[in-house]
Amino acid sequence: MEISMVNYDIFKEPVFSVSFQSNGALYSADKSGDSWCWKDAEACVFSKLDEVSIMAQNTPLEKVIITWRVDMPLKTSIMGDHWERGYGDLEFRGFAPERKLPWYFLAVSGKNTWGVGVKTGCGAFCSWKLTRDRLTLILDVQNGGMGVLLKGRTLIAAHVVSAESDEDESTFAFGKRFCSLLCDKPVMPEAPVYGGNNWYYAYGNSSHDKILQDSDFIASLSAGNANRPYMFIDDGWEVCHNGDHTGGPWHIGNSDFPDMPGLAAKMKDIGVKPGVWIRPLLNAVSVPKSWWLPGNRYVERSLGFQYPWMLDPSIPDVLEFIREDFKRLVSWGYNIKHDYTTYDILGRWGFDMGEELTNPGWHFADRTRTTMEIILDMYRVMAEASGDALVVACNTVSHATAGIFAMQRTGDDTSGFDWHRTRKMGVNTMAFRAMQHGAFYAADADCVGITPRIDWSLNKQWLDLVAKSGTPLLVSIDPATADTVHKAALKDAFKTASVEQPIAEPLDWLYNQSPCEFKLMGENVRYKWDGASPGEMLNINFGRSGL
């Protein structure tokens, strides 16, 4: 008989096995009281209810693998998360034994949804694998691409959370509730975030005067809104801005941005909240070579070898160097969008992180802490240095930013040139990560890039979805190309996005990787991502509340 319920409480299920990985080899542990110990080395895993702790002396630990026996229904659909941003590939699908599910997963069977995950702020990179018979938790405790040396220290690696949906609770409603169980103290902006970002029309070709024009345009479209808009200066203001190097120093702008503090002051006078982009770990300022990360951490096809000046955030002096950069930008009057730190540390984008997060054979200067612990410490320094400024995290470890930064770019880049990229990256991350909004941070599905290269009948739908989604709305548009239709649509969108709205609920996400049906502001809406006639009415009442 087919079982139609998923209702496991893994705290009531005995652990089936525990294994340790060290120097590339896997070793089985034996049960000893409340712990599992690898007898040939001084390494133990302790599990007390939801807490998983790891202790080792001189053994370089790479991974700890914990397995439970389960008996899953055949007709089960599973969704996981991503290490950092989504890449247009988040989805519900059936069992795939090799599929890695970072941080948490939702499993749907019949009318029931089961969630299992780890709390944010954990000490390891945590992922899951699920088959019909086994549930596996993989705790990656490496230091770079080598085993961490705990030297007798006990590492609190993860706090595990397991929950199931209530009767008649939709998968999305449960997902929102489940995410709130994973983060004890989320940080959110004081008010909804909306406004402009110049990247998707300028792509780095900007200047002091152009940013003032952008600011004036964004402010004019927000006239009468009590909550004022942001205007973010993206990549392109820095001194080292060319094809081979887009990084610091961050104490001065290039010749097109001669007065960064003065620019922020003028932007405020116009009526926008200034924001600025920074790549904090790439810096050409003369620093000791001991501050640099090893270059062998990049994937083979990466161009990372061209950037030898990546800073090692495990070094206290480097953290102080980064702290001063963030404090300086805030003192100039800016909110901050920081970028690239996951790639710059691990040498890989999220889509390259399969069984391994980075290349083997390298480690940080401080080898006594896990990569996750080092990243968390860096994020906390950035947040402390930023004070009350809004911090937007991009290409960051999503589960580590929760509870530290108020806003997270939850998907890879949309586009001002390629609509299919916007649909793939933007729509997918909106649908599958909107449930993190408010539970982890403000979930930013990325910009609406409005240029002549993208059909307005398509882009206006994306604008409509983001504006009504309850999540941040940032647009990229050259004021010189904006016509009366654009201006009217943007003014309405900004007015909607400037006040708190219900979170967008995807209605067809169990079956559609780029969902087109959403519940927005109490109404069911269907979008036509493959094309809609200009002016076509998009609001359709399906007469159902969704799944």
Coordinates of C-alpha atoms in Angstrom, one line a residue, residues 57-527:
Q57 CA 42.7 16.5 18.6
N58 CA 45.3 16.3 15.9
T59 CA 43.2 14.6 13.2
P60 CA 42.6 16.8 10.2
L61 CA 38.8 16.5 9.7
E62 CA 37.2 17.2 6.4
K63 CA 33.7 15.9 6.6
V64 CA 31.4 14.1 9.1
I65 CA 28.6 12.1 7.6
I66 CA 25.5 11.1 9.6
T67 CA 22.9 8.7 8.3
W68 CA 19.4 7.8 9.4
R69 CA 17.1 5.1 8.1
V70 CA 13.8 6.3 6.6
D71 CA 11.0 4.8 4.6
M72 CA 9.8 7.5 2.2
P73 CA 6.7 7.3 0.1
L74 CA 7.4 6.6 -3.6
K75 CA 5.5 9.7 -4.7
T76 CA 7.6 12.3 -3.0
S77 CA 8.7 15.6 -4.5
I78 CA 11.8 17.3 -2.9
M79 CA 13.2 20.8 -3.0
G80 CA 16.6 21.9 -1.7
D81 CA 18.3 25.2 -1.4
H82 CA 21.7 26.5 -2.7
W83 CA 25.0 27.2 -1.1
E84 CA 24.8 30.9 -2.0
R85 CA 22.7 32.3 -4.9
G86 CA 20.2 30.3 -6.9
Y87 CA 21.2 29.7 -10.5
G88 CA 17.8 29.2 -12.1
D89 CA 17.8 25.5 -11.1
L90 CA 15.8 25.4 -7.9
E91 CA 12.9 23.0 -8.2
F92 CA 10.8 20.2 -6.8
R93 CA 11.8 16.8 -8.2
G94 CA 11.7 13.1 -7.3
F95 CA 14.4 11.0 -5.6
A96 CA 17.9 11.6 -7.0
P97 CA 20.4 9.7 -4.7
E98 CA 23.4 11.9 -5.7
R99 CA 21.5 15.2 -5.5
K100 CA 23.0 17.4 -2.8
L101 CA 20.5 19.6 -0.9
P102 CA 22.3 22.5 0.8
W103 CA 21.1 23.6 4.2
Y104 CA 17.5 22.3 4.2
F105 CA 14.9 20.6 2.1
L106 CA 11.1 20.3 1.8
A107 CA 9.6 16.9 0.9
V108 CA 6.0 16.9 -0.3
S109 CA 3.9 13.7 -0.4
G110 CA 0.1 14.0 -0.9
K111 CA -1.1 16.9 1.3
N112 CA 1.8 16.8 3.7
T113 CA 5.1 18.6 3.6
W114 CA 8.2 17.6 5.7
G115 CA 11.1 20.0 6.3
V116 CA 14.6 19.1 7.6
G117 CA 17.4 21.5 7.9
V118 CA 20.1 23.2 10.0
K119 CA 19.8 26.5 11.8
T120 CA 21.6 29.5 10.3
G121 CA 24.9 30.5 11.7
C122 CA 26.2 26.9 11.9
G123 CA 29.9 26.0 12.1
A124 CA 29.9 23.8 9.0
F125 CA 28.7 23.8 5.4
C126 CA 25.8 21.4 5.8
S127 CA 23.9 19.5 3.1
W128 CA 21.5 16.6 2.9
K129 CA 20.9 13.6 0.6
L130 CA 17.6 11.8 0.6
T131 CA 16.6 8.4 -0.9
R132 CA 13.6 6.3 -0.1
D133 CA 15.6 4.4 2.5
R134 CA 18.3 6.8 3.8
L135 CA 18.6 10.4 5.0
T136 CA 22.2 11.7 5.1
L137 CA 23.6 14.8 6.7
I138 CA 27.0 15.9 5.4
L139 CA 28.9 18.3 7.6
D140 CA 31.8 19.9 5.6
V141 CA 34.2 21.1 8.2
Q142 CA 37.2 21.7 6.0
N143 CA 39.5 24.6 6.3
G144 CA 39.7 25.7 2.6
G145 CA 40.5 22.4 0.7
M146 CA 42.1 20.6 3.6
G147 CA 41.0 19.2 7.0
V148 CA 40.5 21.5 9.9
L149 CA 42.8 21.1 12.9
L150 CA 40.5 21.6 15.9
K151 CA 43.3 20.8 18.4
G152 CA 41.0 19.5 21.1
R153 CA 38.3 22.2 20.6
T154 CA 34.7 21.2 20.4
L155 CA 33.0 22.6 17.3
I156 CA 29.2 23.1 17.4
A157 CA 28.7 22.1 13.8
A158 CA 24.9 22.4 13.5
H159 CA 21.6 22.5 15.1
V160 CA 19.1 20.3 13.2
V161 CA 15.5 21.2 12.8
S162 CA 12.7 18.8 11.7
A163 CA 9.1 19.8 11.2
E164 CA 6.0 18.9 9.3
S165 CA 3.0 20.8 7.9
D166 CA -0.2 21.3 9.7
E167 CA -3.5 20.0 8.3
D168 CA -4.5 22.0 5.2
E169 CA -1.2 24.1 5.4
S170 CA 0.1 24.8 1.9
T171 CA 3.6 23.8 1.0
F172 CA 4.5 27.5 0.7
A173 CA 3.0 28.5 4.0
F174 CA 4.8 25.7 5.7
G175 CA 8.0 26.7 3.9
K176 CA 7.8 30.2 5.3
R177 CA 7.1 28.8 8.8
F178 CA 9.9 26.3 8.5
C179 CA 12.4 28.9 7.4
S180 CA 11.5 31.0 10.5
L181 CA 12.4 28.0 12.6
L182 CA 15.9 28.0 11.1
C183 CA 16.8 31.6 12.0
D184 CA 16.3 32.8 15.5
K185 CA 17.0 36.5 15.0
P186 CA 16.6 37.6 11.4
V187 CA 17.7 41.1 10.4
M188 CA 15.4 43.1 8.2
P189 CA 15.5 46.7 6.7
E190 CA 13.6 49.3 8.6
A191 CA 11.3 49.7 5.7
P192 CA 10.7 48.0 2.3
V193 CA 13.6 48.5 -0.1
Y194 CA 13.0 49.8 -3.6
G195 CA 14.6 52.2 -6.0
G196 CA 17.4 52.0 -8.6
N197 CA 20.7 50.2 -9.4
N198 CA 22.6 51.3 -12.5
W199 CA 24.3 48.0 -13.4
Y200 CA 21.8 46.5 -15.9
Y201 CA 21.8 49.4 -18.2
A202 CA 25.2 50.9 -17.6
Y203 CA 27.3 47.8 -16.9
G204 CA 30.1 49.9 -15.4
N205 CA 29.9 52.8 -17.8
S206 CA 28.9 55.5 -15.4
S207 CA 30.1 58.7 -13.8
H208 CA 29.4 61.2 -11.0
D209 CA 27.0 63.2 -13.3
K210 CA 25.2 60.1 -14.6
I211 CA 24.5 58.9 -11.1
L212 CA 23.0 62.3 -10.2
Q213 CA 20.8 62.0 -13.3
D214 CA 19.8 58.5 -12.2
S215 CA 19.1 59.7 -8.7
D216 CA 16.9 62.6 -9.9
F217 CA 15.0 60.2 -12.1
I218 CA 14.3 57.7 -9.4
A219 CA 13.4 60.4 -6.9
S220 CA 10.9 61.9 -9.4
L221 CA 9.2 58.6 -9.8
S222 CA 8.8 58.3 -6.0
A223 CA 7.3 61.7 -5.4
G224 CA 4.9 61.5 -2.5
N225 CA 6.2 58.2 -1.1
A226 CA 7.0 58.6 2.5
N227 CA 9.5 55.7 2.3
R228 CA 12.2 57.2 0.1
P229 CA 14.0 55.1 -2.6
Y230 CA 17.6 53.8 -2.8
M231 CA 20.0 54.5 -5.6
F232 CA 22.9 52.1 -5.8
I233 CA 26.1 52.9 -7.6
D234 CA 27.2 49.5 -8.8
D235 CA 30.6 48.3 -10.2
G236 CA 32.4 51.0 -12.1
W237 CA 33.3 53.7 -9.6
E238 CA 36.5 52.1 -8.4
V239 CA 40.1 53.0 -9.4
C240 CA 40.9 49.5 -10.6
H241 CA 38.0 49.1 -13.0
N242 CA 39.1 47.2 -16.2
G243 CA 38.8 43.8 -17.8
D244 CA 41.4 42.2 -15.6
H245 CA 40.7 43.8 -12.3
T246 CA 37.5 45.1 -10.7
G247 CA 38.5 45.7 -7.1
G248 CA 40.1 48.0 -4.6
P249 CA 41.6 50.2 -3.3
W250 CA 38.3 51.5 -1.9
H251 CA 39.5 54.8 -0.4
I252 CA 39.0 56.8 -3.5
G253 CA 37.0 56.8 -6.7
N254 CA 38.3 56.9 -10.3
S255 CA 38.5 60.0 -12.5
D256 CA 34.7 59.7 -13.4
F257 CA 33.9 59.7 -9.6
P258 CA 36.3 62.3 -8.2
D259 CA 34.3 63.1 -5.0
M260 CA 32.5 60.1 -3.5
P261 CA 31.5 61.8 -0.2
G262 CA 30.2 64.8 -2.1
L263 CA 28.3 62.6 -4.5
A264 CA 26.5 60.8 -1.6
A265 CA 25.5 64.2 -0.1
K266 CA 24.1 65.4 -3.4
M267 CA 22.1 62.2 -3.8
K268 CA 20.6 62.6 -0.4
D269 CA 19.7 66.2 -1.3
I270 CA 17.9 64.9 -4.4
G271 CA 15.8 62.6 -2.2
V272 CA 17.4 59.1 -2.6
K273 CA 19.3 56.9 -0.1
P274 CA 22.8 56.4 -1.6
G275 CA 24.2 53.0 -2.0
V276 CA 27.6 51.8 -3.3
W277 CA 29.1 48.5 -4.5
I278 CA 32.3 47.0 -3.1
R279 CA 34.3 43.8 -3.7
P280 CA 36.0 43.6 -0.3
L281 CA 38.5 40.8 -0.8
L282 CA 40.0 42.0 -4.1
N283 CA 42.4 44.8 -3.4
A284 CA 45.5 46.1 -5.1
V285 CA 46.7 48.1 -2.1
S286 CA 50.2 47.1 -1.1
V287 CA 49.8 44.6 1.7
P288 CA 52.0 41.8 3.0
K289 CA 51.9 38.8 0.7
S290 CA 51.1 36.7 3.8
W291 CA 47.6 38.4 3.6
W292 CA 46.9 36.7 0.3
L293 CA 44.9 33.5 -0.2
P294 CA 46.5 30.7 -2.1
G295 CA 45.9 30.8 -5.9
N296 CA 45.4 27.1 -6.3
R297 CA 41.8 27.2 -5.0
Y298 CA 40.3 28.0 -8.4
V299 CA 38.5 25.6 -10.8
E300 CA 40.5 25.0 -13.9
R301 CA 38.4 27.1 -16.2
S302 CA 38.3 30.1 -13.8
L303 CA 40.1 33.3 -14.5
G304 CA 40.8 33.7 -10.8
F305 CA 44.6 33.2 -11.4
Q306 CA 44.6 36.7 -12.8
Y307 CA 43.7 38.1 -9.4
P308 CA 46.5 37.4 -7.0
W309 CA 45.5 40.0 -4.4
M310 CA 42.6 38.1 -2.7
L311 CA 42.7 38.8 1.0
D312 CA 42.6 35.9 3.5
P313 CA 39.8 36.7 6.0
S314 CA 41.2 34.3 8.6
I315 CA 43.9 36.8 9.4
P316 CA 42.9 39.4 12.1
D317 CA 44.8 42.2 10.4
V318 CA 42.9 41.5 7.2
L319 CA 39.6 41.7 9.0
E320 CA 40.6 45.1 10.4
F321 CA 41.6 46.2 6.9
I322 CA 38.1 45.2 5.7
R323 CA 36.5 46.9 8.7
E324 CA 38.1 50.2 7.8
D325 CA 36.9 50.0 4.2
F326 CA 33.3 49.5 5.3
K327 CA 33.5 52.2 7.9
R328 CA 34.9 54.6 5.4
L329 CA 32.0 54.0 2.9
V330 CA 29.5 54.5 5.6
S331 CA 31.2 57.7 6.8
W332 CA 30.9 59.0 3.2
G333 CA 27.1 58.5 3.5
Y334 CA 26.5 55.2 1.7
N335 CA 24.6 52.1 2.3
I336 CA 26.7 49.1 1.0
K337 CA 26.3 46.3 -1.5
H338 CA 29.2 43.8 -1.1
D339 CA 29.9 41.2 -3.7
Y340 CA 32.1 38.2 -4.8
T341 CA 33.2 37.0 -1.4
T342 CA 32.1 33.4 -1.9
Y343 CA 33.8 33.2 -5.3
D344 CA 36.9 35.0 -4.1
I345 CA 37.3 32.7 -1.1
L346 CA 36.4 29.3 -2.6
G347 CA 37.4 29.9 -6.2
R348 CA 34.0 28.6 -7.5
W349 CA 30.5 29.8 -8.3
G350 CA 27.7 28.0 -6.6
F351 CA 26.9 25.9 -9.8
D352 CA 30.5 24.5 -9.6
M353 CA 30.1 23.3 -6.0
G354 CA 29.3 19.6 -6.5
E355 CA 30.7 17.1 -4.0
E356 CA 33.5 19.6 -3.2
L357 CA 33.1 23.3 -2.5
T358 CA 36.6 24.2 -3.5
N359 CA 39.8 22.7 -4.9
P360 CA 41.7 20.4 -2.6
G361 CA 45.2 21.1 -1.2
W362 CA 45.0 24.6 0.1
H363 CA 44.1 26.1 3.5
F364 CA 43.7 29.5 5.2
A365 CA 46.5 31.1 7.2
D366 CA 44.6 30.0 10.4
R367 CA 43.9 26.3 10.0
T368 CA 42.2 25.8 13.3
R369 CA 38.8 27.1 12.2
T370 CA 36.4 25.8 9.6
T371 CA 35.7 27.7 6.4
M372 CA 32.3 28.5 7.6
E373 CA 33.5 29.9 10.9
I374 CA 36.0 32.1 9.1
I375 CA 33.3 33.4 6.7
L376 CA 30.9 34.1 9.6
D377 CA 33.5 36.1 11.4
M378 CA 34.2 38.2 8.3
Y379 CA 30.4 38.8 7.8
R380 CA 30.1 40.0 11.5
V381 CA 33.0 42.4 11.1
M382 CA 31.3 43.9 8.0
A383 CA 28.0 44.2 9.7
E384 CA 29.5 45.8 12.8
A385 CA 31.5 48.3 10.7
S386 CA 28.4 49.3 8.7
G387 CA 26.4 50.4 11.8
D388 CA 22.9 51.4 10.9
A389 CA 23.5 51.4 7.1
L390 CA 21.7 48.9 5.0
V391 CA 24.0 46.1 3.9
V392 CA 23.1 44.1 0.8
A393 CA 25.0 40.8 0.5
C394 CA 25.6 39.4 -3.0
N395 CA 27.4 36.1 -3.9
T396 CA 27.5 35.3 -0.2
V397 CA 26.8 32.1 1.6
S398 CA 23.0 32.5 2.1
H399 CA 22.7 30.5 5.4
A400 CA 25.6 32.5 6.9
T401 CA 24.2 35.9 6.0
A402 CA 20.8 35.3 7.7
G403 CA 20.7 37.1 11.0
I404 CA 23.7 39.3 10.0
F405 CA 22.8 41.2 6.9
A406 CA 19.4 42.8 6.2
M407 CA 19.2 42.0 2.5
Q408 CA 20.5 39.1 0.4
R409 CA 20.7 38.8 -3.4
T410 CA 19.1 35.4 -3.6
G411 CA 19.7 34.6 -7.3
D412 CA 22.4 35.0 -10.0
D413 CA 22.3 38.0 -12.3
T414 CA 19.2 38.9 -14.3
S415 CA 19.9 41.0 -17.4
G416 CA 19.3 44.1 -19.3
F417 CA 20.2 42.3 -22.6
D418 CA 18.8 38.8 -22.4
W419 CA 15.2 38.2 -21.3
H420 CA 15.7 34.4 -21.0
R421 CA 18.4 35.0 -18.4
T422 CA 16.0 37.2 -16.4
R423 CA 13.3 34.5 -16.6
K424 CA 15.7 31.8 -15.6
M425 CA 17.4 33.5 -12.7
G426 CA 15.0 36.1 -11.5
V427 CA 11.6 34.2 -11.7
N428 CA 13.1 31.0 -10.4
T429 CA 14.7 32.6 -7.3
M430 CA 11.6 34.7 -6.6
A431 CA 9.4 31.6 -6.6
F432 CA 11.7 29.3 -4.6
R433 CA 13.3 31.7 -2.2
A434 CA 10.5 34.1 -1.5
M435 CA 9.7 32.0 1.6
Q436 CA 13.0 33.1 3.1
H437 CA 11.9 36.8 3.0
G438 CA 11.4 38.0 6.6
A439 CA 12.5 34.7 8.0
F440 CA 16.2 35.1 7.0
Y441 CA 16.5 38.6 5.5
A442 CA 14.9 40.7 2.8
A443 CA 15.1 38.3 -0.2
D444 CA 16.2 40.2 -3.3
A445 CA 15.5 38.3 -6.6
D446 CA 17.6 41.0 -8.5
C447 CA 16.9 43.9 -10.7
V448 CA 14.4 44.7 -13.4
G449 CA 16.8 45.7 -16.2
I450 CA 14.7 48.0 -18.5
T451 CA 16.5 48.6 -21.8
P452 CA 15.6 48.7 -25.5
R453 CA 17.2 45.2 -25.8
I454 CA 14.3 43.5 -23.9
D455 CA 10.7 43.6 -25.1
W456 CA 8.7 45.8 -22.7
S457 CA 5.8 43.4 -22.8
L458 CA 8.0 40.9 -21.0
N459 CA 9.8 43.2 -18.7
K460 CA 6.6 44.9 -17.5
Q461 CA 5.5 41.5 -16.2
W462 CA 8.7 41.0 -14.3
L463 CA 8.3 44.5 -12.9
D464 CA 4.8 43.8 -11.9
L465 CA 5.7 40.6 -10.1
V466 CA 8.6 42.1 -8.1
A467 CA 6.7 45.2 -7.2
K468 CA 3.8 43.2 -5.8
S469 CA 5.9 40.5 -4.3
G470 CA 6.6 42.1 -0.9
T471 CA 10.3 41.7 -1.6
P472 CA 12.9 44.4 -2.7
L473 CA 12.4 46.1 -6.0
L474 CA 15.4 47.6 -7.7
V475 CA 15.3 48.7 -11.3
S476 CA 18.0 49.6 -13.9
I477 CA 16.9 52.1 -16.5
D478 CA 18.7 54.9 -18.4
P479 CA 16.6 58.0 -17.9
A480 CA 17.3 58.9 -21.5
T481 CA 15.5 55.8 -22.8
A482 CA 12.5 56.0 -20.5
D483 CA 9.3 56.9 -22.2
T484 CA 5.9 57.9 -20.7
V485 CA 4.8 54.3 -20.6
H486 CA 7.9 53.3 -18.6
K487 CA 7.5 56.2 -16.3
A488 CA 3.9 55.5 -15.5
A489 CA 4.6 51.8 -14.8
L490 CA 7.6 52.6 -12.6
K491 CA 5.7 55.2 -10.6
D492 CA 3.0 52.7 -9.9
A493 CA 5.5 50.0 -9.1
F494 CA 7.5 52.2 -6.7
K495 CA 4.3 53.3 -4.9
T496 CA 3.3 49.6 -4.4
A497 CA 6.8 48.5 -3.4
S498 CA 7.3 51.4 -1.0
V499 CA 4.9 49.8 1.5
E500 CA 4.9 46.4 3.0
Q501 CA 3.0 43.8 1.0
P502 CA 2.2 40.1 1.5
I503 CA 5.0 37.8 0.3
A504 CA 4.4 36.5 -3.3
E505 CA 3.2 32.8 -3.2
P506 CA 4.0 30.7 -6.2
L507 CA 1.0 28.6 -7.1
D508 CA 2.5 26.2 -9.7
W509 CA 6.0 25.8 -8.3
L510 CA 5.6 22.0 -7.6
Y511 CA 5.5 21.5 -11.4
N512 CA 7.1 24.5 -13.0
Q513 CA 10.8 25.6 -12.6
S514 CA 9.8 29.1 -13.8
P515 CA 6.4 29.5 -12.1
C516 CA 3.9 31.8 -13.9
E517 CA 1.1 31.6 -11.4
F518 CA 1.4 33.6 -8.2
K519 CA -0.8 34.9 -5.4
L520 CA -0.1 38.6 -5.1
M521 CA -1.7 41.1 -2.7
G522 CA -4.7 38.7 -2.3
E523 CA -5.2 38.1 -6.0
N524 CA -4.2 35.2 -8.3
V525 CA -2.0 36.3 -11.2
R526 CA -0.8 34.5 -14.3
Y527 CA 2.2 35.7 -16.2

